[in-house]
Amino acid sequence: PIISPRSPSLQPLSPCPFLPPQFSGLLGTVYRRGNLSFTRDGNSLLSPVGNRISLFDLKNNKCETLPLATRLNIVCVGLSPDGSLAILIDEEGAALLVSLIGKCVIHQFYFHKPVHSVSFSPDTRKFVVTKDNLAYLYHAPGKKREFNAFVLDKTYYGPYDETTCIDWTDDSKCFAVGSKDMSTWVFGAERWANLIYYSLGGHKDVIVACFFEENSLDLYTISQDAALCVWQCDTELDGLKPMPPKDAAKEKKAAEDDEELLEERKGEEIHGKADPSEEETRNKVKYSRVAKYFFNKEGDFNNLTAAAYHKKTHLLVTGFASGVFHLHELPDFNLIHSLSISDQRIASISINCTGDWIAFGCSGLGQLLVWEWQSESYVLKQQGHFNSMVSLAYSPDGQYIVTGGEDGKVKVWNTSSSFCFVTFTEHNSGVTAVTFTSTGYVVLSASLDGTVRAFDLHRYRNFRTFTSPRPSQFSCLAVDSSGEIVAAGSQDSFEIFIWSMQSGRLLDVLAGHEGPISSLSFNPMKCVLASASWDKTVKLWDMLDSWRTKETFIINSDVLVVAFRPDGKELAVAALNGQITFWDHDNAVQTGSIEGRHDLQMGRKELDKITAKQAAKGKSFTTLCYSADGQSILAGGLSKFVCIYNVKEQILMKKFEISCNHSLDAMEEYLDRRKMTEFGSMALIDEGGGGDEGVAIPLPGVKRGDMSYRHFKPEIRVTCVRFCPTGRSWAATTTEGLLLYSLDSGLIFDPFELDIDVTPSNIRKTLSQKEYTMAIVMAFKLNEKKLIQEVIEAVPSSEVDVVCSSLPDLYVEKLLEFLASAFETSCHLEFYLIWAHKLLMLHGQKLKTRSVKLLPVIQFLQKSIQRHFEDVSKLCEWNIYNIKYALAISQQRGMKRAAEETPGDEEELDSDSDYLMQEAHKDNLSS
């Protein structure tokens, strides 16, 4: 375990006060660019997302983002055949060697130039990297320690233009490289006498992919103009002859003899003998083209962009720029499927080891699809927000997150699986705010299209649409704690609209602000609404007293965001001057302020004329959120940092750097002088999208690609931050996606009131003496999760009542928190439910007095139990339905015999069926 020093500055993050949350996941974005790769077992998929890598477990329906990142966006991923190592290479050629078992970086390497593709050999001993027009063969890192993980073996020359793709033979003896010069080159990975290199032509466009046939040197090559060439080799893999070992002395002598022989035979003609060079070429490997096929016979598909081939099933999958993909059986080129999954370019295709699942990546929309071609069904269908995400909200139990984006979509994500399970597309313009009601089953969203919509998470439908008397663009949204009153602020009419959730009727329009409404927030404990505006005021409105203005706070600058503390006793206000002020709203007194302008630490954009330090003077926080216990506050803005402050001490506790991706703008603190010329920044030169995405080089008379395509770098920013109600994590919507930071994502040794006598051996000795309460207290003092679990699971279920009643109050809260986390992973559901039930029944009154402090722990426990309840209840309902169906069938079959039986027998039959039903129901509940 990692020893973590205590830090008093991080105390407010309860229930682990001094431990900062760690990055735990990336939601909202599933694919950006680069190649997709299936793992060895074929059940998981590696997808590059910006400068990070996500692992989708398709069997268990979970997604995990590895806790590592490259400096720039990842463009290619090489996965070792045994599934233990991966090479991640970014836009500039910087590579990371990553262990997928330990999920850590083993080695870093710089290739100095952009890399187009990387591929491990099937025997995992070597890998090939292509850059420019060269192919480099490296020794792959082994199982033992090495000084340098990347050792260059050979460099292969041949293509005249940039290389595009790689494929290996099954025995790792040879590999093929495709190029933009319309040729494919076959190289020997070792020194073969009859194959050093072989060049194949026959195409009229860029080579997109090349594939060897199984256990053969036969080759398929596919070009961008949708043409497939089939190449047959006259030599088997076993026919490759190794080069004889070199002897320098013999070679020198042979060369001298040859020179003398040539001098003697000058002018002589030799008849009846073949030239030695011709004799050698007869023994060389030869290729012949046996077939050429075209995909676009009807002219429907103009641009082939990606391809994958499964050698065992001879299945070829090709993707096109129009979003269409084909499935063919080779070598006969029989069409199996021709389907469209999108209207955007398919950037990457991968097939798993069994050949059942096909993964497609569309970089234009950020789509990731896994298709089972035999059953014609989706295994995975995920898509992030097309444009940046603007807002987010946690459900009351912390199980779901809802996000709204500039693309007008509202998406709901599961925090445990990291998958989006529903998308609402009713809005016609960008979504500006989203929130959950207190029940957690209704999602509300406000949009610039002039509507506020309510969505039902039971039936997945839009059941209410709130509108204003005249069209208004809504910039913010709030719902009261009862879920009955909905408020939205307008940015063009300076008014606040109030609706009833039950009737959908407009209740009132609150006027009084003289500028656009920037933020709304309801007091969690009272029916009081706080509204912030650009007119430098914050107004409090009493919802129960004819919506009159209760109080008006004058702020020194335009107000951007307002937030209530979870207990409703404090109000935080962020203004345009970079200050966060805290108010006691009952007494209309300012209790404190934080000068946060310098903590934002702005980066300098490529086209900025002023330094980042000067630019930061005009910046401010645009989003605020209190922690679950109200002791700290999160703040973010147009920066790569999220700051967390202690409210009481009014000091900065920690700054989280949300991204190190330099493919985004405003990441550099200082301007790179190498990019400056006498005419200005080199960023002003638009090179277009390149050959893959847009126009390559505009030549006279050439119409190709999207002429309007422009290359741009998105600016890093944080649009919204929210704390989870359980207090265990927080989330932020950023340019990269939805980032989650959690306290549960690391191994940390964190003892509590540790004595010299508290050791694992002493704890087990106490446990063997059946002193269960003492053993539990000692285990919590050592605070190692596995040991606590061992002690608690050793307590007999009959003794749980006695142990809970004798447990000190200090450890009740810790035990509840442990139970909530144990529910996530343990299979002893009934056993832990007994613990939770006894603790709450025996200590409920004492816990109620500290309800505000314990609320995050209770919500964490509720979230865990609720998830199990949903899973088990579905299983029970399904089993009950099956039993009812079986009984109905048996009763129908017994109808013919019913006339012959006595009435007593019928009653006995009914009683037997009722008894069976009751017993089955008991078995389901106990399971």
PDB file of N, CA and C in Angstrom, residues 613-646:
ATOM      1  N   LYS A 613      -0.528  35.735 -17.830  1.00  0.00           N
ATOM      2  CA  LYS A 613      -0.665  36.412 -16.532  1.00  0.00           C
ATOM      3  C   LYS A 613      -1.566  37.630 -16.645  1.00  0.00           C
ATOM      4  N   GLN A 614      -1.419  38.369 -17.737  1.00  0.00           N
ATOM      5  CA  GLN A 614      -2.274  39.532 -17.940  1.00  0.00           C
ATOM      6  C   GLN A 614      -3.706  39.105 -18.273  1.00  0.00           C
ATOM      7  N   ALA A 615      -3.849  38.020 -19.059  1.00  0.00           N
ATOM      8  CA  ALA A 615      -5.184  37.553 -19.439  1.00  0.00           C
ATOM      9  C   ALA A 615      -5.963  37.060 -18.230  1.00  0.00           C
ATOM     10  N   ALA A 616      -5.263  36.513 -17.236  1.00  0.00           N
ATOM     11  CA  ALA A 616      -5.932  35.967 -16.046  1.00  0.00           C
ATOM     12  C   ALA A 616      -6.592  37.051 -15.205  1.00  0.00           C
ATOM     13  N   LYS A 617      -6.163  38.300 -15.372  1.00  0.00           N
ATOM     14  CA  LYS A 617      -6.737  39.381 -14.575  1.00  0.00           C
ATOM     15  C   LYS A 617      -8.198  39.643 -14.934  1.00  0.00           C
ATOM     16  N   GLY A 618      -8.578  39.272 -16.137  1.00  0.00           N
ATOM     17  CA  GLY A 618      -9.967  39.488 -16.536  1.00  0.00           C
ATOM     18  C   GLY A 618     -10.810  38.229 -16.490  1.00  0.00           C
ATOM     19  N   LYS A 619     -10.287  37.165 -15.870  1.00  0.00           N
ATOM     20  CA  LYS A 619     -11.006  35.893 -15.844  1.00  0.00           C
ATOM     21  C   LYS A 619     -11.634  35.655 -14.479  1.00  0.00           C
ATOM     22  N   SER A 620     -12.596  34.721 -14.451  1.00  0.00           N
ATOM     23  CA  SER A 620     -13.316  34.457 -13.211  1.00  0.00           C
ATOM     24  C   SER A 620     -13.874  33.045 -13.232  1.00  0.00           C
ATOM     25  N   PHE A 621     -14.409  32.622 -12.088  1.00  0.00           N
ATOM     26  CA  PHE A 621     -15.055  31.314 -11.991  1.00  0.00           C
ATOM     27  C   PHE A 621     -16.453  31.389 -12.595  1.00  0.00           C
ATOM     28  N   THR A 622     -16.796  30.373 -13.354  1.00  0.00           N
ATOM     29  CA  THR A 622     -18.123  30.345 -13.990  1.00  0.00           C
ATOM     30  C   THR A 622     -19.014  29.249 -13.417  1.00  0.00           C
ATOM     31  N   THR A 623     -18.489  28.412 -12.530  1.00  0.00           N
ATOM     32  CA  THR A 623     -19.301  27.357 -11.921  1.00  0.00           C
ATOM     33  C   THR A 623     -18.821  27.096 -10.499  1.00  0.00           C
ATOM     34  N   LEU A 624     -19.786  26.874  -9.600  1.00  0.00           N
ATOM     35  CA  LEU A 624     -19.515  26.629  -8.183  1.00  0.00           C
ATOM     36  C   LEU A 624     -20.323  25.440  -7.704  1.00  0.00           C
ATOM     37  N   CYS A 625     -19.796  24.755  -6.690  1.00  0.00           N
ATOM     38  CA  CYS A 625     -20.563  23.676  -6.067  1.00  0.00           C
ATOM     39  C   CYS A 625     -19.996  23.384  -4.688  1.00  0.00           C
ATOM     40  N   TYR A 626     -20.881  23.290  -3.690  1.00  0.00           N
ATOM     41  CA  TYR A 626     -20.472  22.890  -2.341  1.00  0.00           C
ATOM     42  C   TYR A 626     -20.247  21.387  -2.281  1.00  0.00           C
ATOM     43  N   SER A 627     -19.349  20.960  -1.387  1.00  0.00           N
ATOM     44  CA  SER A 627     -19.196  19.533  -1.122  1.00  0.00           C
ATOM     45  C   SER A 627     -20.407  19.032  -0.353  1.00  0.00           C
ATOM     46  N   ALA A 628     -20.528  17.714  -0.202  1.00  0.00           N
ATOM     47  CA  ALA A 628     -21.711  17.123   0.422  1.00  0.00           C
ATOM     48  C   ALA A 628     -21.849  17.528   1.881  1.00  0.00           C
ATOM     49  N   ASP A 629     -20.715  17.761   2.575  1.00  0.00           N
ATOM     50  CA  ASP A 629     -20.782  18.183   3.980  1.00  0.00           C
ATOM     51  C   ASP A 629     -20.765  19.699   4.137  1.00  0.00           C
ATOM     52  N   GLY A 630     -20.621  20.443   3.048  1.00  0.00           N
ATOM     53  CA  GLY A 630     -20.684  21.902   3.090  1.00  0.00           C
ATOM     54  C   GLY A 630     -19.452  22.586   3.613  1.00  0.00           C
ATOM     55  N   GLN A 631     -18.377  21.846   3.897  1.00  0.00           N
ATOM     56  CA  GLN A 631     -17.177  22.469   4.463  1.00  0.00           C
ATOM     57  C   GLN A 631     -16.218  22.990   3.397  1.00  0.00           C
ATOM     58  N   SER A 632     -16.372  22.518   2.163  1.00  0.00           N
ATOM     59  CA  SER A 632     -15.482  22.988   1.095  1.00  0.00           C
ATOM     60  C   SER A 632     -16.317  23.313  -0.134  1.00  0.00           C
ATOM     61  N   ILE A 633     -15.701  24.036  -1.081  1.00  0.00           N
ATOM     62  CA  ILE A 633     -16.415  24.447  -2.288  1.00  0.00           C
ATOM     63  C   ILE A 633     -15.522  24.246  -3.506  1.00  0.00           C
ATOM     64  N   LEU A 634     -16.108  23.729  -4.563  1.00  0.00           N
ATOM     65  CA  LEU A 634     -15.410  23.525  -5.832  1.00  0.00           C
ATOM     66  C   LEU A 634     -15.686  24.694  -6.758  1.00  0.00           C
ATOM     67  N   ALA A 635     -14.685  25.106  -7.514  1.00  0.00           N
ATOM     68  CA  ALA A 635     -14.863  26.217  -8.447  1.00  0.00           C
ATOM     69  C   ALA A 635     -14.070  25.947  -9.712  1.00  0.00           C
ATOM     70  N   GLY A 636     -14.673  26.247 -10.864  1.00  0.00           N
ATOM     71  CA  GLY A 636     -14.002  26.068 -12.149  1.00  0.00           C
ATOM     72  C   GLY A 636     -14.385  27.161 -13.121  1.00  0.00           C
ATOM     73  N   GLY A 637     -13.609  27.288 -14.192  1.00  0.00           N
ATOM     74  CA  GLY A 637     -13.872  28.329 -15.187  1.00  0.00           C
ATOM     75  C   GLY A 637     -13.136  28.048 -16.475  1.00  0.00           C
ATOM     76  N   LEU A 638     -12.752  29.116 -17.194  1.00  0.00           N
ATOM     77  CA  LEU A 638     -12.054  28.978 -18.481  1.00  0.00           C
ATOM     78  C   LEU A 638     -10.574  28.699 -18.231  1.00  0.00           C
ATOM     79  N   SER A 639     -10.293  27.536 -17.659  1.00  0.00           N
ATOM     80  CA  SER A 639      -8.932  27.167 -17.290  1.00  0.00           C
ATOM     81  C   SER A 639      -8.844  25.651 -17.207  1.00  0.00           C
ATOM     82  N   LYS A 640      -7.621  25.137 -17.157  1.00  0.00           N
ATOM     83  CA  LYS A 640      -7.435  23.693 -17.025  1.00  0.00           C
ATOM     84  C   LYS A 640      -7.411  23.248 -15.566  1.00  0.00           C
ATOM     85  N   PHE A 641      -7.696  24.158 -14.644  1.00  0.00           N
ATOM     86  CA  PHE A 641      -7.665  23.833 -13.221  1.00  0.00           C
ATOM     87  C   PHE A 641      -9.058  23.925 -12.607  1.00  0.00           C
ATOM     88  N   VAL A 642      -9.319  23.025 -11.659  1.00  0.00           N
ATOM     89  CA  VAL A 642     -10.489  23.114 -10.777  1.00  0.00           C
ATOM     90  C   VAL A 642      -9.946  23.304  -9.374  1.00  0.00           C
ATOM     91  N   CYS A 643     -10.420  24.331  -8.704  1.00  0.00           N
ATOM     92  CA  CYS A 643      -9.920  24.670  -7.370  1.00  0.00           C
ATOM     93  C   CYS A 643     -10.913  24.216  -6.308  1.00  0.00           C
ATOM     94  N   ILE A 644     -10.390  23.727  -5.187  1.00  0.00           N
ATOM     95  CA  ILE A 644     -11.234  23.374  -4.053  1.00  0.00           C
ATOM     96  C   ILE A 644     -10.759  24.190  -2.849  1.00  0.00           C
ATOM     97  N   TYR A 645     -11.704  24.923  -2.242  1.00  0.00           N
ATOM     98  CA  TYR A 645     -11.398  25.851  -1.150  1.00  0.00           C
ATOM     99  C   TYR A 645     -12.039  25.378   0.142  1.00  0.00           C
ATOM    100  N   ASN A 646     -11.379  25.677   1.254  1.00  0.00           N
ATOM    101  CA  ASN A 646     -11.977  25.498   2.569  1.00  0.00           C
ATOM    102  C   ASN A 646     -12.804  26.743   2.873  1.00  0.00           C
TER     103      ASN A 646
END
